[in-house]
PDB file of C-alpha atoms in Angstrom:
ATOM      1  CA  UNK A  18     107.494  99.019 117.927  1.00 51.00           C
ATOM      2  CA  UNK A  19     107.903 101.614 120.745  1.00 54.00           C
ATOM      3  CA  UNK A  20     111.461 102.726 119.316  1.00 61.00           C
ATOM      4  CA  UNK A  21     109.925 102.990 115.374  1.00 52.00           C
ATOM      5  CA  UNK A  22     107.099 105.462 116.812  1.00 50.00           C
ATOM      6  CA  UNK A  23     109.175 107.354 118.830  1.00 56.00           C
ATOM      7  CA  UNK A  24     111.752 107.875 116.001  1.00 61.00           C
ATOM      8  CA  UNK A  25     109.397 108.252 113.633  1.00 54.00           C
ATOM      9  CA  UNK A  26     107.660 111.273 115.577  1.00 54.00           C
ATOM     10  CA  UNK A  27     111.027 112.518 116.409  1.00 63.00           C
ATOM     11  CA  UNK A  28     111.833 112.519 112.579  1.00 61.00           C
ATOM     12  CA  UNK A  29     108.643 114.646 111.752  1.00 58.00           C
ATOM     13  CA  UNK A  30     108.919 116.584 114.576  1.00 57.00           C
ATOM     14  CA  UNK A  31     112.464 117.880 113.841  1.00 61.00           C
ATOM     15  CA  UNK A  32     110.795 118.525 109.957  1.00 57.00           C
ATOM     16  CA  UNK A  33     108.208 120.123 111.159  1.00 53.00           C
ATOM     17  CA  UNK A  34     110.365 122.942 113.443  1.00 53.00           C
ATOM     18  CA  UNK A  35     112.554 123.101 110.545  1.00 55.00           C
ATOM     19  CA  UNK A  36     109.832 124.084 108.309  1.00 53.00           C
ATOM     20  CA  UNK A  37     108.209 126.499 110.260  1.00 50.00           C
ATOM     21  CA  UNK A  38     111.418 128.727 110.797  1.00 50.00           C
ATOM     22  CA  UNK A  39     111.923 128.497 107.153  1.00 54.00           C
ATOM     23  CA  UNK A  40     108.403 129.136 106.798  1.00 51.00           C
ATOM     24  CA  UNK A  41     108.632 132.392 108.808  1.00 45.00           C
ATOM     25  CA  UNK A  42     110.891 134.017 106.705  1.00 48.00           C
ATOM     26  CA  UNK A  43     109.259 132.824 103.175  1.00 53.00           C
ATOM     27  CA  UNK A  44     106.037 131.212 102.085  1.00 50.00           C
ATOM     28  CA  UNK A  45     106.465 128.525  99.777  1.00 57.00           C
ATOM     29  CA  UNK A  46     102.803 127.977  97.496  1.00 62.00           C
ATOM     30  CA  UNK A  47     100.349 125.544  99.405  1.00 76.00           C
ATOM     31  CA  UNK A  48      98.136 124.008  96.408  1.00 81.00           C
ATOM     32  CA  UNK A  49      97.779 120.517  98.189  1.00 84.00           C
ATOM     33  CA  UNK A  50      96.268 119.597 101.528  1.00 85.00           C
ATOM     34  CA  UNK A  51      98.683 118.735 104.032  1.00 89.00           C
ATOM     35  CA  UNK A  52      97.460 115.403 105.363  1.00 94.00           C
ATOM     36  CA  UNK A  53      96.502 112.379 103.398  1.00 93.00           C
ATOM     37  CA  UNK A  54      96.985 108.115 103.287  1.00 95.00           C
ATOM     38  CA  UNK A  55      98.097 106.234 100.880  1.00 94.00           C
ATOM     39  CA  UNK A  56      96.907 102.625 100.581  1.00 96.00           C
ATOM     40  CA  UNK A  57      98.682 100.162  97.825  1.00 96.00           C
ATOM     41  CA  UNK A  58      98.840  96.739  96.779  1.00 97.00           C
ATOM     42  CA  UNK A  59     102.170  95.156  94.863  1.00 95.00           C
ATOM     43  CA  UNK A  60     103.907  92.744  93.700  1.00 94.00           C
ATOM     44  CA  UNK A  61     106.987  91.506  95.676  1.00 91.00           C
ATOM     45  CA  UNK A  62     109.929  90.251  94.119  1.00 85.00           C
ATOM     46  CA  UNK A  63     112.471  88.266  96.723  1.00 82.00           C
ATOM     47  CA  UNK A  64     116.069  88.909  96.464  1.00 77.00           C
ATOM     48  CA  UNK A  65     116.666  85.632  98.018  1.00 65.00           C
ATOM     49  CA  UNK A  66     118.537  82.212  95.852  1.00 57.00           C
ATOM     50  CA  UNK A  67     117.534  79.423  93.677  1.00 55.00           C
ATOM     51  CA  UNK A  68     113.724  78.609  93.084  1.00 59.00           C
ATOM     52  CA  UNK A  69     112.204  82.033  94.410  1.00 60.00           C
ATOM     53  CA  UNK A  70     109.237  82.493  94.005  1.00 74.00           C
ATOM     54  CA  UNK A  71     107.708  86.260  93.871  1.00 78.00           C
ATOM     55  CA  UNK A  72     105.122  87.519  96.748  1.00 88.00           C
ATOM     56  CA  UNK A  73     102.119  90.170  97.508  1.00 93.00           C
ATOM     57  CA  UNK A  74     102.390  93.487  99.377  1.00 95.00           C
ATOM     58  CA  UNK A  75     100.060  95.982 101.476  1.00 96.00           C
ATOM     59  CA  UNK A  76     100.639  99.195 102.445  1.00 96.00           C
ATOM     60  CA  UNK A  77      99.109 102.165 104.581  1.00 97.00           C
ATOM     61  CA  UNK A  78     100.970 104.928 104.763  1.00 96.00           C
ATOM     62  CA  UNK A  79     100.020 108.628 106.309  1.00 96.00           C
ATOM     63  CA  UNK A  80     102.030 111.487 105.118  1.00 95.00           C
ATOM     64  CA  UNK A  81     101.888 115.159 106.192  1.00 95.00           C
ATOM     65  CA  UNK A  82     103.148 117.597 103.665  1.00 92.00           C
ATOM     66  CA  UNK A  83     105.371 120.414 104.427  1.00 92.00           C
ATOM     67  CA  UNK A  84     104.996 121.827 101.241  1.00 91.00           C
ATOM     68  CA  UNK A  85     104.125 120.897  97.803  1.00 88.00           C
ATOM     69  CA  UNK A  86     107.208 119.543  97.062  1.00 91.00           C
ATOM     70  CA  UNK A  87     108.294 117.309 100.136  1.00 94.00           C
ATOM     71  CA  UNK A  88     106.442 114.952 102.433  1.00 94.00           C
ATOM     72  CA  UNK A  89     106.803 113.075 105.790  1.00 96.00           C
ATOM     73  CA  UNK A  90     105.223 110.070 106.728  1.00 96.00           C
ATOM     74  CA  UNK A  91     105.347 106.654 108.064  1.00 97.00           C
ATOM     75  CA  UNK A  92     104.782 103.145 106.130  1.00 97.00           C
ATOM     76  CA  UNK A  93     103.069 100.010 107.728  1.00 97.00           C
ATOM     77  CA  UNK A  94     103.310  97.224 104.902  1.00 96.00           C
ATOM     78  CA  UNK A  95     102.985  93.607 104.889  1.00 94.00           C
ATOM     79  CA  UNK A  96     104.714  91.381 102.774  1.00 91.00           C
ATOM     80  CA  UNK A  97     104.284  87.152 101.562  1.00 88.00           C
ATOM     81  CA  UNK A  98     107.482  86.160  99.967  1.00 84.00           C
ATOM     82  CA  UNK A  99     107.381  82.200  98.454  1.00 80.00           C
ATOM     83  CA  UNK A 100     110.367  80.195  97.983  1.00 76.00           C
ATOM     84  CA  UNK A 101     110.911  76.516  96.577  1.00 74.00           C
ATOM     85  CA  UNK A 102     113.225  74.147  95.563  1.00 70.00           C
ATOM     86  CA  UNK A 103     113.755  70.512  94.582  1.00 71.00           C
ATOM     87  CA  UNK A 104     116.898  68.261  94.961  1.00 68.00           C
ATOM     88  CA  UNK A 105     118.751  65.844  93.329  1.00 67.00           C
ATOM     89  CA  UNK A 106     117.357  63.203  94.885  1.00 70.00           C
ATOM     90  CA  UNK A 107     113.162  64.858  94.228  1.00 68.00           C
ATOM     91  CA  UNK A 108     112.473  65.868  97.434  1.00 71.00           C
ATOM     92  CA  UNK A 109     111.085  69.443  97.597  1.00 75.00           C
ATOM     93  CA  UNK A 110     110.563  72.181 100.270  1.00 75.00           C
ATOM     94  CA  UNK A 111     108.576  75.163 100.227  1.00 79.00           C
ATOM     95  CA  UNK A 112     109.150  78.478 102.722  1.00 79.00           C
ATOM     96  CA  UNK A 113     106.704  81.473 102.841  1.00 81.00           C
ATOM     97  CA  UNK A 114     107.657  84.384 104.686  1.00 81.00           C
ATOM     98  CA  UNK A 115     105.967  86.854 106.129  1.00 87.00           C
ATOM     99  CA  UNK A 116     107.686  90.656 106.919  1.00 88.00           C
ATOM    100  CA  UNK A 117     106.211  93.495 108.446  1.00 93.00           C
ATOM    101  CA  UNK A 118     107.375  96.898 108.582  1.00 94.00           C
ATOM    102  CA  UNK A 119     106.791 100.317 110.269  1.00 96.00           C
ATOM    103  CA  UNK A 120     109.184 102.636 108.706  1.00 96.00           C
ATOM    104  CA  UNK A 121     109.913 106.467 108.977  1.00 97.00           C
ATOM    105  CA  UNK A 122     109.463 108.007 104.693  1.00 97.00           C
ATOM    106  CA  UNK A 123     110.164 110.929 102.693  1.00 96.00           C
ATOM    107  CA  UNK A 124     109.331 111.604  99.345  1.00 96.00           C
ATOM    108  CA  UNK A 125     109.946 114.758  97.042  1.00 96.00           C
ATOM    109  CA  UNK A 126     108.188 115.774  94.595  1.00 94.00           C
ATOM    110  CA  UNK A 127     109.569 116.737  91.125  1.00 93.00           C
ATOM    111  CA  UNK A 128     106.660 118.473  89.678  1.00 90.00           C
ATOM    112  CA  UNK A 129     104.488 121.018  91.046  1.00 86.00           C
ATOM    113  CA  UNK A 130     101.390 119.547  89.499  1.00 84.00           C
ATOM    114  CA  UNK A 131      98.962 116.855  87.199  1.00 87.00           C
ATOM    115  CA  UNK A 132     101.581 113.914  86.659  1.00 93.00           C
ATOM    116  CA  UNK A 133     103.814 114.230  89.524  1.00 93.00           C
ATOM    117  CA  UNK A 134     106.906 111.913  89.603  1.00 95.00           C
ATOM    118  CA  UNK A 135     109.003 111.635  92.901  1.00 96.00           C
ATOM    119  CA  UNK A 136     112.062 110.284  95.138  1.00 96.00           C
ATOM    120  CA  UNK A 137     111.641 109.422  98.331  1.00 96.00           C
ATOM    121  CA  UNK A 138     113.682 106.873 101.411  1.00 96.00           C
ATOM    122  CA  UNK A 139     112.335 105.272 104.349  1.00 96.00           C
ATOM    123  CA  UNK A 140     113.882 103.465 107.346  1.00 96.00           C
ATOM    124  CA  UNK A 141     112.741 101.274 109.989  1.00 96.00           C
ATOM    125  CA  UNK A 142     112.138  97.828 111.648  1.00 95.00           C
ATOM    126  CA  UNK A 143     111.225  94.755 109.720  1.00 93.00           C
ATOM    127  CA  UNK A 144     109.704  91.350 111.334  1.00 91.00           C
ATOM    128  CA  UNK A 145     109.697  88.331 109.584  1.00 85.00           C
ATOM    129  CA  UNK A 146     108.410  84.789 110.521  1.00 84.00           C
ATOM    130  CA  UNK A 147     108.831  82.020 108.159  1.00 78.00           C
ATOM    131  CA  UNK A 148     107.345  78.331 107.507  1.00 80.00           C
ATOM    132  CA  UNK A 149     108.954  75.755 105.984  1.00 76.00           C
ATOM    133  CA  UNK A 150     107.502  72.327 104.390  1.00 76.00           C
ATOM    134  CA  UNK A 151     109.472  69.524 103.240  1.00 73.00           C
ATOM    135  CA  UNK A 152     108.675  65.880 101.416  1.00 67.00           C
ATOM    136  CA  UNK A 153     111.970  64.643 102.991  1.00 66.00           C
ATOM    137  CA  UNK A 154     111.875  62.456 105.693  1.00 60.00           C
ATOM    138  CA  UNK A 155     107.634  61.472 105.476  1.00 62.00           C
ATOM    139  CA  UNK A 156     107.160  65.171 105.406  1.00 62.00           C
ATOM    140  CA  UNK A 157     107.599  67.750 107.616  1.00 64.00           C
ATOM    141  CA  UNK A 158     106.900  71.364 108.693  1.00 66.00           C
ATOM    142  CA  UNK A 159     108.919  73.739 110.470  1.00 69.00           C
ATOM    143  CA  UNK A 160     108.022  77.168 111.993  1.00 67.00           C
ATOM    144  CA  UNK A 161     110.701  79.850 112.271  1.00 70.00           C
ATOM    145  CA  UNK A 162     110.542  82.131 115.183  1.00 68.00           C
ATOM    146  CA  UNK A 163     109.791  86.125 114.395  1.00 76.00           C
ATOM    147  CA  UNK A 164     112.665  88.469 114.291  1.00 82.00           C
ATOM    148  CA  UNK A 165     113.635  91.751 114.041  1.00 88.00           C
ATOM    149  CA  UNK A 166     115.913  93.622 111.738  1.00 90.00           C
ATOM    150  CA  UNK A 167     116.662  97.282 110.563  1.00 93.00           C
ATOM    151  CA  UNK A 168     116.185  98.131 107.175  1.00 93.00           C
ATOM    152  CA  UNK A 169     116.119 100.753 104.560  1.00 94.00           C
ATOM    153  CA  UNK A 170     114.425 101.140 100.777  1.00 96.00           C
ATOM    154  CA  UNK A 171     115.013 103.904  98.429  1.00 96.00           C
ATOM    155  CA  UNK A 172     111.430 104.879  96.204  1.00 96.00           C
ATOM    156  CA  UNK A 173     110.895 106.007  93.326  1.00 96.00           C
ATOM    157  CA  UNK A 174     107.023 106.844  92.070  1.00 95.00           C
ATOM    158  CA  UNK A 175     104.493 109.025  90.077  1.00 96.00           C
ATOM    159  CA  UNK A 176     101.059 110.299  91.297  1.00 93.00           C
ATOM    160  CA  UNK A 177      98.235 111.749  89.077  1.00 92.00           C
ATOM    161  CA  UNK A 178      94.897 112.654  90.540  1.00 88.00           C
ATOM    162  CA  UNK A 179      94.611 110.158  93.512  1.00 91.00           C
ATOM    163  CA  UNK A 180      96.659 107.052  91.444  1.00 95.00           C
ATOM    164  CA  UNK A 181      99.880 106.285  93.057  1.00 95.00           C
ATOM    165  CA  UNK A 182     102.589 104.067  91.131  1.00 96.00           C
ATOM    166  CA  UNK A 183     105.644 103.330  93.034  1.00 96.00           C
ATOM    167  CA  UNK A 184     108.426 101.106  92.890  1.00 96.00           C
ATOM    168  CA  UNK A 185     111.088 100.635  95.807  1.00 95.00           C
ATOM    169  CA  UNK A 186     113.912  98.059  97.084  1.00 94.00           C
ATOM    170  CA  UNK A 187     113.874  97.006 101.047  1.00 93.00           C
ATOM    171  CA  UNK A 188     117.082  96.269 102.036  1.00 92.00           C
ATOM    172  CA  UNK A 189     116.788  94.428 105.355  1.00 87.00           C
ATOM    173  CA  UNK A 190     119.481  91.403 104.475  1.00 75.00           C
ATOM    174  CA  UNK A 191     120.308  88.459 102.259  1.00 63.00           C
ATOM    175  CA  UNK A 192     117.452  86.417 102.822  1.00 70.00           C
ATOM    176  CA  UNK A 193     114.748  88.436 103.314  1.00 77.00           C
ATOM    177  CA  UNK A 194     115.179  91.609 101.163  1.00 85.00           C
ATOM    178  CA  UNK A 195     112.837  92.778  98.294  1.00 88.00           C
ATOM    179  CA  UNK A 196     111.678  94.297  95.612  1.00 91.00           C
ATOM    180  CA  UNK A 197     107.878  95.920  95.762  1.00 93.00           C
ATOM    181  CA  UNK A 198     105.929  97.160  92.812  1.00 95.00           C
ATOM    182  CA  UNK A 199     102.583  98.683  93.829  1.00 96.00           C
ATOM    183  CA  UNK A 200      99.627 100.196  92.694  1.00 97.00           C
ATOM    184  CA  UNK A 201      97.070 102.547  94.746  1.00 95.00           C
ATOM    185  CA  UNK A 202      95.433 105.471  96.030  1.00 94.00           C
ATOM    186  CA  UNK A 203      95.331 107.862  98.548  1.00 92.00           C
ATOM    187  CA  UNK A 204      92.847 109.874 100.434  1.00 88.00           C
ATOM    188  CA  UNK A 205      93.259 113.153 101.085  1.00 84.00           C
ATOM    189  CA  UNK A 206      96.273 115.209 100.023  1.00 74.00           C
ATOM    190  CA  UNK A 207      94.283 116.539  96.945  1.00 72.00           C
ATOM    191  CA  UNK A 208      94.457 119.639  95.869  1.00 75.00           C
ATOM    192  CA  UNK A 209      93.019 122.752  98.054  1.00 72.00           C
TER     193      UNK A 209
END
């Protein structure tokens, strides 16, 4: 968690010097506030094999804008992904995982203003834990331990007013990566 931070403010911090010597010799239009949150729910859509079962997400994510047109931030989500399967022989198991991320983000903006679509990455660690339930055998449940993994997700998204629509793809490895619809709102950010 330590090493996400400190990269993270290391990211922003090398934006934010690079922006204010480009900012010294022109000044790009300022019609939005600089700071604001965006909060989403979603849909979650494992990449994962045979009987997957989709998920839910939650996000909080602070961005500071350097101009209009690009933002910095970071992205704490949570994500339930479901999985089951039945064999041959009837017996069944079920697996939920849970991931957690704190991840680095950029977006840009392709529209100065009212509907405005944008591109953005983010990088980071994900956690994931996972339980597992099975009929074989009387019945039994197993608990994975947490680990840790470095992934990435490109975005893509459209804002209008204070609604946020975004769609992205975490790529953190064959079992546990994920498509995320989502739906929200942000505070803040509006404009000036």
């Amino acid at each position: 968690m330590k090493k996400v931070v400190l990269t993270a403010l290391t990211i922003m911090g090398i934006g934010l010097v690079s922006y204010a010597q480009d900012a010294a010799s022109k000044t790009p239009a300022k019609n939005y506030k600089a700071f604001k949150v965006d909060v989403g729910l979603g849909y979650a859509f494992p990449s994962g094999g045979g009987g997957t079962k989709a998920g839910v997400t939650f996000t909080v994510e602070p961005h500071y804008r350097l101009n209009d047109a690009l933002a910095l931030g970071l992205r704490f989500e949570g994500a339930a992904l479901g999985y089951s399967s039945t064999s041959s022989t009837g017996n069944s198991e079920v697996k939920v995982s849970v991931l957690n991320s704190y991840c680095a983000t950029g977006e840009y903006y392709l529209k100065p203003s009212g509907f405005r679509p944008f591109v953005g990455a983010g990088a980071g660690i994900y956690t994931a834990a996972s339980i597992a339930a099975s009929t074989s055998s009387g019945g039994s449940a197993v608990v994975s331990p947490s680990l840790s993994k470095f992934g990435f997700f490109p975005r893509v998204g459209f804002e209008t007013g204070h609604f946020r629509m975004s769609s992205e793809y975490n790529l953190v490895g064959a079992d546990v990566s994920y498509l995320a619809i989502k739906i929200g709102f942000f505070f803040g950010g509006g404009r000036k």
